[in-house]
Amino acid sequence: MTLPLTQQDRALVRALGQGLPLVPRPFAVLAERLGRSEADVLARLREWRQSGILRRLSAYVRHRREGYQANGMVVWDVADGAIAAAGARLAASPKVSHCYARVRTESFPYRLYAMVHGRTRDEVQAEAARLSCEAGLGEFRILFSTRELKRSDPPLFAEEEGL
Amino acid sequence: MGRGGGRAGPRPPIRGERAAGRAAGTHTDSLGDAPGRMDTTDRNLINRLQDEIPLVERPFAAIGEALGLSEGEVLARTQALAAAGTFRRLGASFDARQLGYVTTLVAVRVAADRIEAVAGFLRHFPDVTHNYEREHEFNLWFTLVSRNQARVEAILGELHQQFPEAEILNLPATRSLKTRVFFDMTRP
């Protein structure tokens, strides 16, 4: 799954991490910074978008400030064979931002994880119950977040900064 | 190729100031918006910006076409929303695993009065991208985006050394089913 990226491509990944400039032709500005052409940068980004390396280019809303105060990590124990179908049901909810299957351990015996966001805890609770029912899943736990201790951008190719 | 809007769009400074005023909280429109920093157009715009910035030469013109706004107005409103702090930035989300990184979620069970110390220790690693306190006996949850597996193990090893009393669970994903953050801003 790993694609070899050129040093130029890695610089493009880093540049995009800093955000798109708010100007009429933002990709031209990025391209100029990187010594590439606008067409070249756009072609590469479309390629990455197609292959899934670039998941999305979009605005990152400060959701807590905007009223989405409650955030719960909802977890279920699910048999391996049921993960794909249940996961697809969970993924369809607009209130679910992330959904993963993870390794199960004895001290935390769950397989399926969904991050559910809401304006209130009740909203998260209700959505978790609704999803659980709709996806044919049984018991669940909600781990509400009580404090954000760190949040930062992934350090993609950060060690090459300035090369 | 997204050349719908005028070259620079009708973009007199006053329009930007008006949009900034709305976004900064001096304006409530008549459509019953929440005591409001944003009018309906702002709310539709922020939803669109959260959805996807098109990969075309003039993305703001393309967004404007979809919303019935000029390129200049989209830019002015977007700048105002950014200045008001509604969104952090227009950024890219990459699949770190496809770029060769190792990612994982780690759960820690630690005494409540040690959480600050553990969080302080973790804060210095650029690999730690999210860290939350959660209501559970495993009360601290963080994500790692690391160069390789050895680096993940080194960080977890150090964590264990520093806090031998903590129970640490490494819970890598076996399958990614969704990563799409979207907060509907049209529902005040």
mmCIF file of N, CA and C in Angstrom, chain B residues 6-139:
data_model
loop_
_atom_site.group_PDB
_atom_site.id
_atom_site.type_symbol
_atom_site.label_atom_id
_atom_site.label_comp_id
_atom_site.label_asym_id
_atom_site.label_seq_id
_atom_site.Cartn_x
_atom_site.Cartn_y
_atom_site.Cartn_z
ATOM 1 N N GLY B 6 -16.014 36.095 -11.870
ATOM 2 C CA GLY B 6 -15.222 37.113 -12.546
ATOM 3 C C GLY B 6 -13.774 36.956 -12.124
ATOM 4 N N ARG B 7 -12.905 37.691 -12.749
ATOM 5 C CA ARG B 7 -11.481 37.491 -12.475
ATOM 6 C C ARG B 7 -11.184 37.592 -10.978
ATOM 7 N N ALA B 8 -11.565 38.688 -10.412
ATOM 8 C CA ALA B 8 -11.358 38.791 -8.968
ATOM 9 C C ALA B 8 -12.694 38.805 -8.241
ATOM 10 N N GLY B 9 -13.781 38.814 -8.988
ATOM 11 C CA GLY B 9 -15.099 38.850 -8.370
ATOM 12 C C GLY B 9 -15.392 40.258 -7.879
ATOM 13 N N PRO B 10 -16.653 40.546 -7.621
ATOM 14 C CA PRO B 10 -16.977 41.852 -7.039
ATOM 15 C C PRO B 10 -16.494 41.831 -5.606
ATOM 16 N N ARG B 11 -15.409 42.455 -5.361
ATOM 17 C CA ARG B 11 -14.776 42.264 -4.068
ATOM 18 C C ARG B 11 -14.361 43.571 -3.431
ATOM 19 N N PRO B 12 -15.283 44.548 -3.347
ATOM 20 C CA PRO B 12 -14.899 45.769 -2.660
ATOM 21 C C PRO B 12 -14.692 45.449 -1.184
ATOM 22 N N PRO B 13 -13.771 46.171 -0.547
ATOM 23 C CA PRO B 13 -13.424 45.866 0.837
ATOM 24 C C PRO B 13 -14.638 45.844 1.755
ATOM 25 N N ILE B 14 -15.624 46.682 1.436
ATOM 26 C CA ILE B 14 -16.756 46.798 2.345
ATOM 27 C C ILE B 14 -17.486 45.468 2.496
ATOM 28 N N ARG B 15 -17.493 44.691 1.407
ATOM 29 C CA ARG B 15 -18.178 43.408 1.475
ATOM 30 C C ARG B 15 -17.483 42.469 2.471
ATOM 31 N N GLY B 16 -16.152 42.507 2.390
ATOM 32 C CA GLY B 16 -15.373 41.688 3.313
ATOM 33 C C GLY B 16 -15.639 42.115 4.746
ATOM 34 N N GLU B 17 -15.739 43.416 4.933
ATOM 35 C CA GLU B 17 -15.974 43.914 6.290
ATOM 36 C C GLU B 17 -17.340 43.486 6.802
ATOM 37 N N ARG B 18 -18.313 43.514 5.890
ATOM 38 C CA ARG B 18 -19.653 43.078 6.308
ATOM 39 C C ARG B 18 -19.643 41.614 6.708
ATOM 40 N N ALA B 19 -18.986 40.822 5.858
ATOM 41 C CA ALA B 19 -18.933 39.397 6.167
ATOM 42 C C ALA B 19 -18.195 39.185 7.482
ATOM 43 N N ALA B 20 -17.121 39.962 7.681
ATOM 44 C CA ALA B 20 -16.354 39.815 8.914
ATOM 45 C C ALA B 20 -17.221 40.189 10.108
ATOM 46 N N GLY B 21 -18.039 41.232 9.940
ATOM 47 C CA GLY B 21 -18.918 41.658 11.016
ATOM 48 C C GLY B 21 -19.865 40.547 11.413
ATOM 49 N N ARG B 22 -20.438 39.902 10.417
ATOM 50 C CA ARG B 22 -21.350 38.787 10.708
ATOM 51 C C ARG B 22 -20.640 37.696 11.473
ATOM 52 N N ALA B 23 -19.472 37.338 10.916
ATOM 53 C CA ALA B 23 -18.799 36.193 11.507
ATOM 54 C C ALA B 23 -18.282 36.527 12.889
ATOM 55 N N ALA B 24 -18.072 37.808 13.154
ATOM 56 C CA ALA B 24 -17.494 38.151 14.440
ATOM 57 C C ALA B 24 -18.558 38.428 15.504
ATOM 58 N N GLY B 25 -19.797 38.415 15.123
ATOM 59 C CA GLY B 25 -20.816 38.461 16.149
ATOM 60 C C GLY B 25 -21.579 39.773 16.246
ATOM 61 N N THR B 26 -21.503 40.597 15.236
ATOM 62 C CA THR B 26 -22.197 41.865 15.329
ATOM 63 C C THR B 26 -23.499 41.855 14.541
ATOM 64 N N HIS B 27 -23.807 40.713 13.946
ATOM 65 C CA HIS B 27 -24.942 40.704 13.053
ATOM 66 C C HIS B 27 -25.805 39.464 13.281
ATOM 67 N N THR B 28 -27.096 39.677 13.399
ATOM 68 C CA THR B 28 -28.009 38.541 13.425
ATOM 69 C C THR B 28 -29.003 38.768 12.307
ATOM 70 N N ASP B 29 -29.161 37.808 11.430
ATOM 71 C CA ASP B 29 -30.091 38.076 10.337
ATOM 72 C C ASP B 29 -31.495 37.655 10.743
ATOM 73 N N SER B 30 -32.441 37.889 9.833
ATOM 74 C CA SER B 30 -33.841 37.742 10.207
ATOM 75 C C SER B 30 -34.350 36.312 10.066
ATOM 76 N N LEU B 31 -33.470 35.380 9.684
ATOM 77 C CA LEU B 31 -33.938 34.013 9.443
ATOM 78 C C LEU B 31 -33.921 33.156 10.706
ATOM 79 N N GLY B 32 -33.700 33.795 11.827
ATOM 80 C CA GLY B 32 -33.746 33.046 13.075
ATOM 81 C C GLY B 32 -32.476 32.266 13.340
ATOM 82 N N ASP B 33 -31.364 32.734 12.833
ATOM 83 C CA ASP B 33 -30.099 32.066 13.147
ATOM 84 C C ASP B 33 -29.814 32.202 14.629
ATOM 85 N N ALA B 34 -29.021 31.267 15.130
ATOM 86 C CA ALA B 34 -28.616 31.336 16.533
ATOM 87 C C ALA B 34 -27.972 32.686 16.743
ATOM 88 N N PRO B 35 -28.105 33.266 17.935
ATOM 89 C CA PRO B 35 -27.607 34.616 18.191
ATOM 90 C C PRO B 35 -26.262 34.674 17.563
ATOM 91 N N GLY B 36 -26.192 35.418 16.516
ATOM 92 C CA GLY B 36 -25.374 34.843 15.596
ATOM 93 C C GLY B 36 -24.200 35.493 15.075
ATOM 94 N N ARG B 37 -23.284 34.611 14.985
ATOM 95 C CA ARG B 37 -22.069 35.026 14.334
ATOM 96 C C ARG B 37 -22.170 34.722 12.850
ATOM 97 N N MET B 38 -23.036 33.815 12.490
ATOM 98 C CA MET B 38 -23.064 33.412 11.087
ATOM 99 C C MET B 38 -24.474 33.516 10.532
ATOM 100 N N ASP B 39 -24.573 33.977 9.295
ATOM 101 C CA ASP B 39 -25.877 33.960 8.658
ATOM 102 C C ASP B 39 -26.026 32.649 7.869
ATOM 103 N N THR B 40 -27.182 32.508 7.229
ATOM 104 C CA THR B 40 -27.467 31.250 6.536
ATOM 105 C C THR B 40 -26.442 30.964 5.436
ATOM 106 N N THR B 41 -26.037 32.021 4.742
ATOM 107 C CA THR B 41 -25.045 31.828 3.674
ATOM 108 C C THR B 41 -23.728 31.323 4.243
ATOM 109 N N ASP B 42 -23.301 31.893 5.381
ATOM 110 C CA ASP B 42 -22.081 31.421 6.042
ATOM 111 C C ASP B 42 -22.208 29.940 6.402
ATOM 112 N N ARG B 43 -23.381 29.577 6.900
ATOM 113 C CA ARG B 43 -23.573 28.200 7.357
ATOM 114 C C ARG B 43 -23.526 27.213 6.190
ATOM 115 N N ASN B 44 -24.145 27.615 5.081
ATOM 116 C CA ASN B 44 -24.076 26.755 3.895
ATOM 117 C C ASN B 44 -22.642 26.669 3.371
ATOM 118 N N LEU B 45 -21.960 27.799 3.430
ATOM 119 C CA LEU B 45 -20.576 27.834 2.944
ATOM 120 C C LEU B 45 -19.677 26.938 3.803
ATOM 121 N N ILE B 46 -19.816 27.039 5.116
ATOM 122 C CA ILE B 46 -18.922 26.253 5.979
ATOM 123 C C ILE B 46 -19.202 24.753 5.801
ATOM 124 N N ASN B 47 -20.457 24.399 5.576
ATOM 125 C CA ASN B 47 -20.759 22.991 5.282
ATOM 126 C C ASN B 47 -20.056 22.544 4.003
ATOM 127 N N ARG B 48 -20.119 23.401 2.999
ATOM 128 C CA ARG B 48 -19.493 23.079 1.713
ATOM 129 C C ARG B 48 -17.974 22.977 1.858
ATOM 130 N N LEU B 49 -17.394 23.889 2.629
ATOM 131 C CA LEU B 49 -15.933 23.868 2.829
ATOM 132 C C LEU B 49 -15.488 22.639 3.614
ATOM 133 N N GLN B 50 -16.359 22.178 4.516
ATOM 134 C CA GLN B 50 -16.039 20.976 5.279
ATOM 135 C C GLN B 50 -16.123 19.738 4.416
ATOM 136 N N ASP B 51 -16.961 19.826 3.411
ATOM 137 C CA ASP B 51 -17.210 18.657 2.582
ATOM 138 C C ASP B 51 -16.011 18.376 1.686
ATOM 139 N N GLU B 52 -15.601 19.377 0.920
ATOM 140 C CA GLU B 52 -14.485 19.136 0.007
ATOM 141 C C GLU B 52 -14.120 20.420 -0.734
ATOM 142 N N ILE B 53 -12.840 20.731 -0.771
ATOM 143 C CA ILE B 53 -12.364 21.827 -1.613
ATOM 144 C C ILE B 53 -12.019 21.201 -2.966
ATOM 145 N N PRO B 54 -12.670 21.636 -4.038
ATOM 146 C CA PRO B 54 -12.396 20.988 -5.326
ATOM 147 C C PRO B 54 -10.965 21.228 -5.801
ATOM 148 N N LEU B 55 -10.392 20.223 -6.433
ATOM 149 C CA LEU B 55 -9.009 20.313 -6.913
ATOM 150 C C LEU B 55 -9.004 20.894 -8.324
ATOM 151 N N VAL B 56 -9.316 22.183 -8.385
ATOM 152 C CA VAL B 56 -9.321 22.910 -9.659
ATOM 153 C C VAL B 56 -8.566 24.224 -9.451
ATOM 154 N N GLU B 57 -8.233 24.882 -10.550
ATOM 155 C CA GLU B 57 -7.409 26.083 -10.434
ATOM 156 C C GLU B 57 -8.035 27.136 -9.527
ATOM 157 N N ARG B 58 -9.365 27.295 -9.676
ATOM 158 C CA ARG B 58 -10.022 28.329 -8.866
ATOM 159 C C ARG B 58 -11.128 27.709 -8.022
ATOM 160 N N PRO B 59 -10.731 27.046 -6.947
ATOM 161 C CA PRO B 59 -11.690 26.285 -6.135
ATOM 162 C C PRO B 59 -12.788 27.151 -5.524
ATOM 163 N N PHE B 60 -12.456 28.403 -5.198
ATOM 164 C CA PHE B 60 -13.467 29.245 -4.540
ATOM 165 C C PHE B 60 -14.518 29.721 -5.537
ATOM 166 N N ALA B 61 -14.097 29.847 -6.797
ATOM 167 C CA ALA B 61 -15.064 30.166 -7.844
ATOM 168 C C ALA B 61 -16.007 28.979 -8.044
ATOM 169 N N ALA B 62 -15.440 27.761 -8.003
ATOM 170 C CA ALA B 62 -16.257 26.558 -8.182
ATOM 171 C C ALA B 62 -17.261 26.419 -7.042
ATOM 172 N N ILE B 63 -16.816 26.681 -5.813
ATOM 173 C CA ILE B 63 -17.713 26.614 -4.659
ATOM 174 C C ILE B 63 -18.798 27.676 -4.789
ATOM 175 N N GLY B 64 -18.388 28.863 -5.240
ATOM 176 C CA GLY B 64 -19.337 29.952 -5.428
ATOM 177 C C GLY B 64 -20.418 29.582 -6.433
ATOM 178 N N GLU B 65 -20.027 28.943 -7.505
ATOM 179 C CA GLU B 65 -20.999 28.523 -8.517
ATOM 180 C C GLU B 65 -22.074 27.637 -7.895
ATOM 181 N N ALA B 66 -21.632 26.723 -7.035
ATOM 182 C CA ALA B 66 -22.581 25.797 -6.420
ATOM 183 C C ALA B 66 -23.517 26.518 -5.449
ATOM 184 N N LEU B 67 -23.027 27.598 -4.847
ATOM 185 C CA LEU B 67 -23.819 28.283 -3.816
ATOM 186 C C LEU B 67 -24.479 29.566 -4.319
ATOM 187 N N GLY B 68 -24.223 29.915 -5.569
ATOM 188 C CA GLY B 68 -24.776 31.155 -6.105
ATOM 189 C C GLY B 68 -24.071 32.391 -5.566
ATOM 190 N N LEU B 69 -22.774 32.265 -5.313
ATOM 191 C CA LEU B 69 -21.986 33.409 -4.822
ATOM 192 C C LEU B 69 -20.837 33.661 -5.778
ATOM 193 N N SER B 70 -20.348 34.884 -5.769
ATOM 194 C CA SER B 70 -19.176 35.177 -6.593
ATOM 195 C C SER B 70 -17.932 34.619 -5.906
ATOM 196 N N GLU B 71 -16.879 34.458 -6.678
ATOM 197 C CA GLU B 71 -15.612 33.994 -6.109
ATOM 198 C C GLU B 71 -15.154 34.942 -5.006
ATOM 199 N N GLY B 72 -15.313 36.259 -5.274
ATOM 200 C CA GLY B 72 -14.874 37.254 -4.297
ATOM 201 C C GLY B 72 -15.639 37.136 -2.997
ATOM 202 N N GLU B 73 -16.937 36.893 -3.091
ATOM 203 C CA GLU B 73 -17.726 36.794 -1.871
ATOM 204 C C GLU B 73 -17.377 35.517 -1.088
ATOM 205 N N VAL B 74 -17.154 34.413 -1.821
ATOM 206 C CA VAL B 74 -16.744 33.175 -1.145
ATOM 207 C C VAL B 74 -15.444 33.410 -0.389
ATOM 208 N N LEU B 75 -14.478 34.063 -1.051
ATOM 209 C CA LEU B 75 -13.189 34.305 -0.402
ATOM 210 C C LEU B 75 -13.328 35.229 0.795
ATOM 211 N N ALA B 76 -14.112 36.306 0.634
ATOM 212 C CA ALA B 76 -14.272 37.265 1.733
ATOM 213 C C ALA B 76 -14.924 36.583 2.935
ATOM 214 N N ARG B 77 -15.956 35.796 2.676
ATOM 215 C CA ARG B 77 -16.641 35.117 3.782
ATOM 216 C C ARG B 77 -15.740 34.046 4.412
ATOM 217 N N THR B 78 -14.996 33.336 3.556
ATOM 218 C CA THR B 78 -14.106 32.300 4.074
ATOM 219 C C THR B 78 -13.029 32.928 4.951
ATOM 220 N N GLN B 79 -12.483 34.059 4.495
ATOM 221 C CA GLN B 79 -11.466 34.748 5.294
ATOM 222 C C GLN B 79 -12.059 35.223 6.618
ATOM 223 N N ALA B 80 -13.296 35.711 6.566
ATOM 224 C CA ALA B 80 -13.933 36.195 7.799
ATOM 225 C C ALA B 80 -14.178 35.040 8.766
ATOM 226 N N LEU B 81 -14.613 33.904 8.237
ATOM 227 C CA LEU B 81 -14.858 32.741 9.100
ATOM 228 C C LEU B 81 -13.547 32.246 9.716
ATOM 229 N N ALA B 82 -12.479 32.312 8.926
ATOM 230 C CA ALA B 82 -11.172 31.914 9.450
ATOM 231 C C ALA B 82 -10.728 32.890 10.532
ATOM 232 N N ALA B 83 -10.919 34.197 10.272
ATOM 233 C CA ALA B 83 -10.507 35.214 11.243
ATOM 234 C C ALA B 83 -11.305 35.085 12.538
ATOM 235 N N ALA B 84 -12.576 34.710 12.406
ATOM 236 C CA ALA B 84 -13.415 34.558 13.597
ATOM 237 C C ALA B 84 -13.120 33.243 14.318
ATOM 238 N N GLY B 85 -12.311 32.394 13.703
ATOM 239 C CA GLY B 85 -11.917 31.153 14.364
ATOM 240 C C GLY B 85 -12.923 30.019 14.233
ATOM 241 N N THR B 86 -13.875 30.146 13.306
ATOM 242 C CA THR B 86 -14.858 29.078 13.123
ATOM 243 C C THR B 86 -14.187 27.799 12.648
ATOM 244 N N PHE B 87 -13.250 27.937 11.738
ATOM 245 C CA PHE B 87 -12.444 26.770 11.385
ATOM 246 C C PHE B 87 -10.976 27.087 11.550
ATOM 247 N N ARG B 88 -10.192 26.045 11.723
ATOM 248 C CA ARG B 88 -8.769 26.238 11.973
ATOM 249 C C ARG B 88 -8.017 26.550 10.703
ATOM 250 N N ARG B 89 -8.359 25.850 9.633
ATOM 251 C CA ARG B 89 -7.727 26.107 8.350
ATOM 252 C C ARG B 89 -8.356 25.217 7.307
ATOM 253 N N LEU B 90 -8.049 25.476 6.054
ATOM 254 C CA LEU B 90 -8.411 24.552 5.001
ATOM 255 C C LEU B 90 -7.220 23.618 4.861
ATOM 256 N N GLY B 91 -7.385 22.416 5.296
ATOM 257 C CA GLY B 91 -6.225 21.529 5.358
ATOM 258 C C GLY B 91 -6.465 20.206 4.669
ATOM 259 N N ALA B 92 -5.363 19.489 4.520
ATOM 260 C CA ALA B 92 -5.426 18.187 3.872
ATOM 261 C C ALA B 92 -5.420 17.096 4.918
ATOM 262 N N SER B 93 -6.214 16.071 4.684
ATOM 263 C CA SER B 93 -6.140 14.887 5.519
ATOM 264 C C SER B 93 -5.534 13.768 4.685
ATOM 265 N N PHE B 94 -4.367 13.298 5.116
ATOM 266 C CA PHE B 94 -3.694 12.228 4.395
ATOM 267 C C PHE B 94 -3.890 10.901 5.117
ATOM 268 N N ASP B 95 -3.890 9.834 4.360
ATOM 269 C CA ASP B 95 -3.895 8.502 4.952
ATOM 270 C C ASP B 95 -2.447 8.177 5.310
ATOM 271 N N ALA B 96 -2.116 8.396 6.596
ATOM 272 C CA ALA B 96 -0.719 8.284 7.023
ATOM 273 C C ALA B 96 -0.160 6.880 6.754
ATOM 274 N N ARG B 97 -1.017 5.882 6.874
ATOM 275 C CA ARG B 97 -0.523 4.514 6.641
ATOM 276 C C ARG B 97 -0.069 4.343 5.199
ATOM 277 N N GLN B 98 -0.828 4.937 4.265
ATOM 278 C CA GLN B 98 -0.429 4.834 2.856
ATOM 279 C C GLN B 98 0.845 5.609 2.577
ATOM 280 N N LEU B 99 1.162 6.553 3.451
ATOM 281 C CA LEU B 99 2.416 7.297 3.290
ATOM 282 C C LEU B 99 3.561 6.597 4.014
ATOM 283 N N GLY B 100 3.283 5.418 4.549
ATOM 284 C CA GLY B 100 4.343 4.624 5.149
ATOM 285 C C GLY B 100 4.446 4.740 6.659
ATOM 286 N N TYR B 101 3.517 5.469 7.268
ATOM 287 C CA TYR B 101 3.561 5.640 8.725
ATOM 288 C C TYR B 101 2.815 4.507 9.429
ATOM 289 N N VAL B 102 3.163 4.306 10.689
ATOM 290 C CA VAL B 102 2.461 3.344 11.530
ATOM 291 C C VAL B 102 1.580 4.145 12.484
ATOM 292 N N THR B 103 0.286 3.815 12.520
ATOM 293 C CA THR B 103 -0.626 4.558 13.390
ATOM 294 C C THR B 103 -1.260 3.605 14.393
ATOM 295 N N THR B 104 -1.583 4.131 15.541
ATOM 296 C CA THR B 104 -2.257 3.288 16.530
ATOM 297 C C THR B 104 -2.979 4.138 17.568
ATOM 298 N N LEU B 105 -3.859 3.486 18.311
ATOM 299 C CA LEU B 105 -4.542 4.108 19.442
ATOM 300 C C LEU B 105 -4.042 3.404 20.703
ATOM 301 N N VAL B 106 -3.714 4.200 21.712
ATOM 302 C CA VAL B 106 -3.183 3.624 22.947
ATOM 303 C C VAL B 106 -4.068 4.026 24.118
ATOM 304 N N ALA B 107 -4.421 3.048 24.931
ATOM 305 C CA ALA B 107 -5.204 3.300 26.139
ATOM 306 C C ALA B 107 -4.294 3.167 27.351
ATOM 307 N N VAL B 108 -4.478 4.054 28.312
ATOM 308 C CA VAL B 108 -3.669 4.015 29.530
ATOM 309 C C VAL B 108 -4.598 4.035 30.736
ATOM 310 N N ARG B 109 -4.323 3.130 31.674
ATOM 311 C CA ARG B 109 -5.049 3.185 32.944
ATOM 312 C C ARG B 109 -4.067 3.696 33.995
ATOM 313 N N VAL B 110 -4.398 4.829 34.573
ATOM 314 C CA VAL B 110 -3.465 5.443 35.508
ATOM 315 C C VAL B 110 -4.269 6.166 36.588
ATOM 316 N N ALA B 111 -3.690 6.298 37.754
ATOM 317 C CA ALA B 111 -4.378 6.999 38.843
ATOM 318 C C ALA B 111 -4.722 8.414 38.388
ATOM 319 N N ALA B 112 -5.918 8.885 38.790
ATOM 320 C CA ALA B 112 -6.403 10.188 38.328
ATOM 321 C C ALA B 112 -5.378 11.296 38.583
ATOM 322 N N ASP B 113 -4.681 11.220 39.705
ATOM 323 C CA ASP B 113 -3.748 12.318 40.027
ATOM 324 C C ASP B 113 -2.419 12.203 39.261
ATOM 325 N N ARG B 114 -2.315 11.196 38.394
ATOM 326 C CA ARG B 114 -1.109 11.068 37.569
ATOM 327 C C ARG B 114 -1.363 11.448 36.106
ATOM 328 N N ILE B 115 -2.616 11.734 35.790
ATOM 329 C CA ILE B 115 -2.962 12.015 34.394
ATOM 330 C C ILE B 115 -2.161 13.184 33.833
ATOM 331 N N GLU B 116 -2.072 14.239 34.628
ATOM 332 C CA GLU B 116 -1.328 15.426 34.175
ATOM 333 C C GLU B 116 0.118 15.065 33.844
ATOM 334 N N ALA B 117 0.710 14.258 34.697
ATOM 335 C CA ALA B 117 2.118 13.894 34.503
ATOM 336 C C ALA B 117 2.278 13.082 33.224
ATOM 337 N N VAL B 118 1.379 12.120 33.012
ATOM 338 C CA VAL B 118 1.462 11.298 31.798
ATOM 339 C C VAL B 118 1.242 12.181 30.564
ATOM 340 N N ALA B 119 0.235 13.055 30.656
ATOM 341 C CA ALA B 119 -0.063 13.927 29.517
ATOM 342 C C ALA B 119 1.125 14.836 29.222
ATOM 343 N N GLY B 120 1.749 15.329 30.259
ATOM 344 C CA GLY B 120 2.918 16.199 30.092
ATOM 345 C C GLY B 120 4.058 15.454 29.415
ATOM 346 N N PHE B 121 4.237 14.208 29.795
ATOM 347 C CA PHE B 121 5.282 13.385 29.182
ATOM 348 C C PHE B 121 4.993 13.156 27.692
ATOM 349 N N LEU B 122 3.724 12.879 27.390
ATOM 350 C CA LEU B 122 3.361 12.548 26.001
ATOM 351 C C LEU B 122 3.375 13.770 25.085
ATOM 352 N N ARG B 123 3.123 14.937 25.674
ATOM 353 C CA ARG B 123 2.964 16.156 24.886
ATOM 354 C C ARG B 123 4.163 16.426 23.998
ATOM 355 N N HIS B 124 5.344 16.027 24.457
ATOM 356 C CA HIS B 124 6.577 16.383 23.737
ATOM 357 C C HIS B 124 6.827 15.541 22.497
ATOM 358 N N PHE B 125 6.120 14.426 22.363
ATOM 359 C CA PHE B 125 6.342 13.608 21.166
ATOM 360 C C PHE B 125 5.486 14.128 20.018
ATOM 361 N N PRO B 126 6.110 14.522 18.897
ATOM 362 C CA PRO B 126 5.296 14.956 17.757
ATOM 363 C C PRO B 126 4.404 13.827 17.244
ATOM 364 N N ASP B 127 4.794 12.600 17.514
ATOM 365 C CA ASP B 127 4.008 11.433 17.082
ATOM 366 C C ASP B 127 2.625 11.402 17.738
ATOM 367 N N VAL B 128 2.505 11.975 18.932
ATOM 368 C CA VAL B 128 1.223 11.973 19.645
ATOM 369 C C VAL B 128 0.354 13.079 19.063
ATOM 370 N N THR B 129 -0.694 12.696 18.309
ATOM 371 C CA THR B 129 -1.491 13.712 17.613
ATOM 372 C C THR B 129 -2.790 14.058 18.345
ATOM 373 N N HIS B 130 -3.312 13.123 19.108
ATOM 374 C CA HIS B 130 -4.514 13.391 19.910
ATOM 375 C C HIS B 130 -4.309 12.736 21.270
ATOM 376 N N ASN B 131 -4.773 13.420 22.308
ATOM 377 C CA ASN B 131 -4.729 12.807 23.632
ATOM 378 C C ASN B 131 -5.930 13.317 24.419
ATOM 379 N N TYR B 132 -6.761 12.390 24.870
ATOM 380 C CA TYR B 132 -7.976 12.762 25.585
ATOM 381 C C TYR B 132 -8.087 12.007 26.898
ATOM 382 N N GLU B 133 -8.601 12.712 27.884
ATOM 383 C CA GLU B 133 -9.019 12.030 29.099
ATOM 384 C C GLU B 133 -10.450 11.537 28.851
ATOM 385 N N ARG B 134 -10.722 10.294 29.211
ATOM 386 C CA ARG B 134 -12.062 9.728 28.994
ATOM 387 C C ARG B 134 -12.581 9.061 30.251
ATOM 388 N N GLU B 135 -13.908 8.961 30.330
ATOM 389 C CA GLU B 135 -14.558 8.361 31.488
ATOM 390 C C GLU B 135 -14.547 6.846 31.381
ATOM 391 N N HIS B 136 -13.535 6.249 31.984
ATOM 392 C CA HIS B 136 -13.412 4.792 31.956
ATOM 393 C C HIS B 136 -12.249 4.456 32.861
ATOM 394 N N GLU B 137 -12.118 3.180 33.258
ATOM 395 C CA GLU B 137 -10.939 2.841 34.059
ATOM 396 C C GLU B 137 -9.665 3.065 33.230
ATOM 397 N N PHE B 138 -9.751 2.834 31.900
ATOM 398 C CA PHE B 138 -8.683 3.315 31.019
ATOM 399 C C PHE B 138 -9.021 4.765 30.736
ATOM 400 N N ASN B 139 -8.327 5.648 31.416
ATOM 401 C CA ASN B 139 -8.801 7.034 31.464
ATOM 402 C C ASN B 139 -8.025 8.000 30.574
#
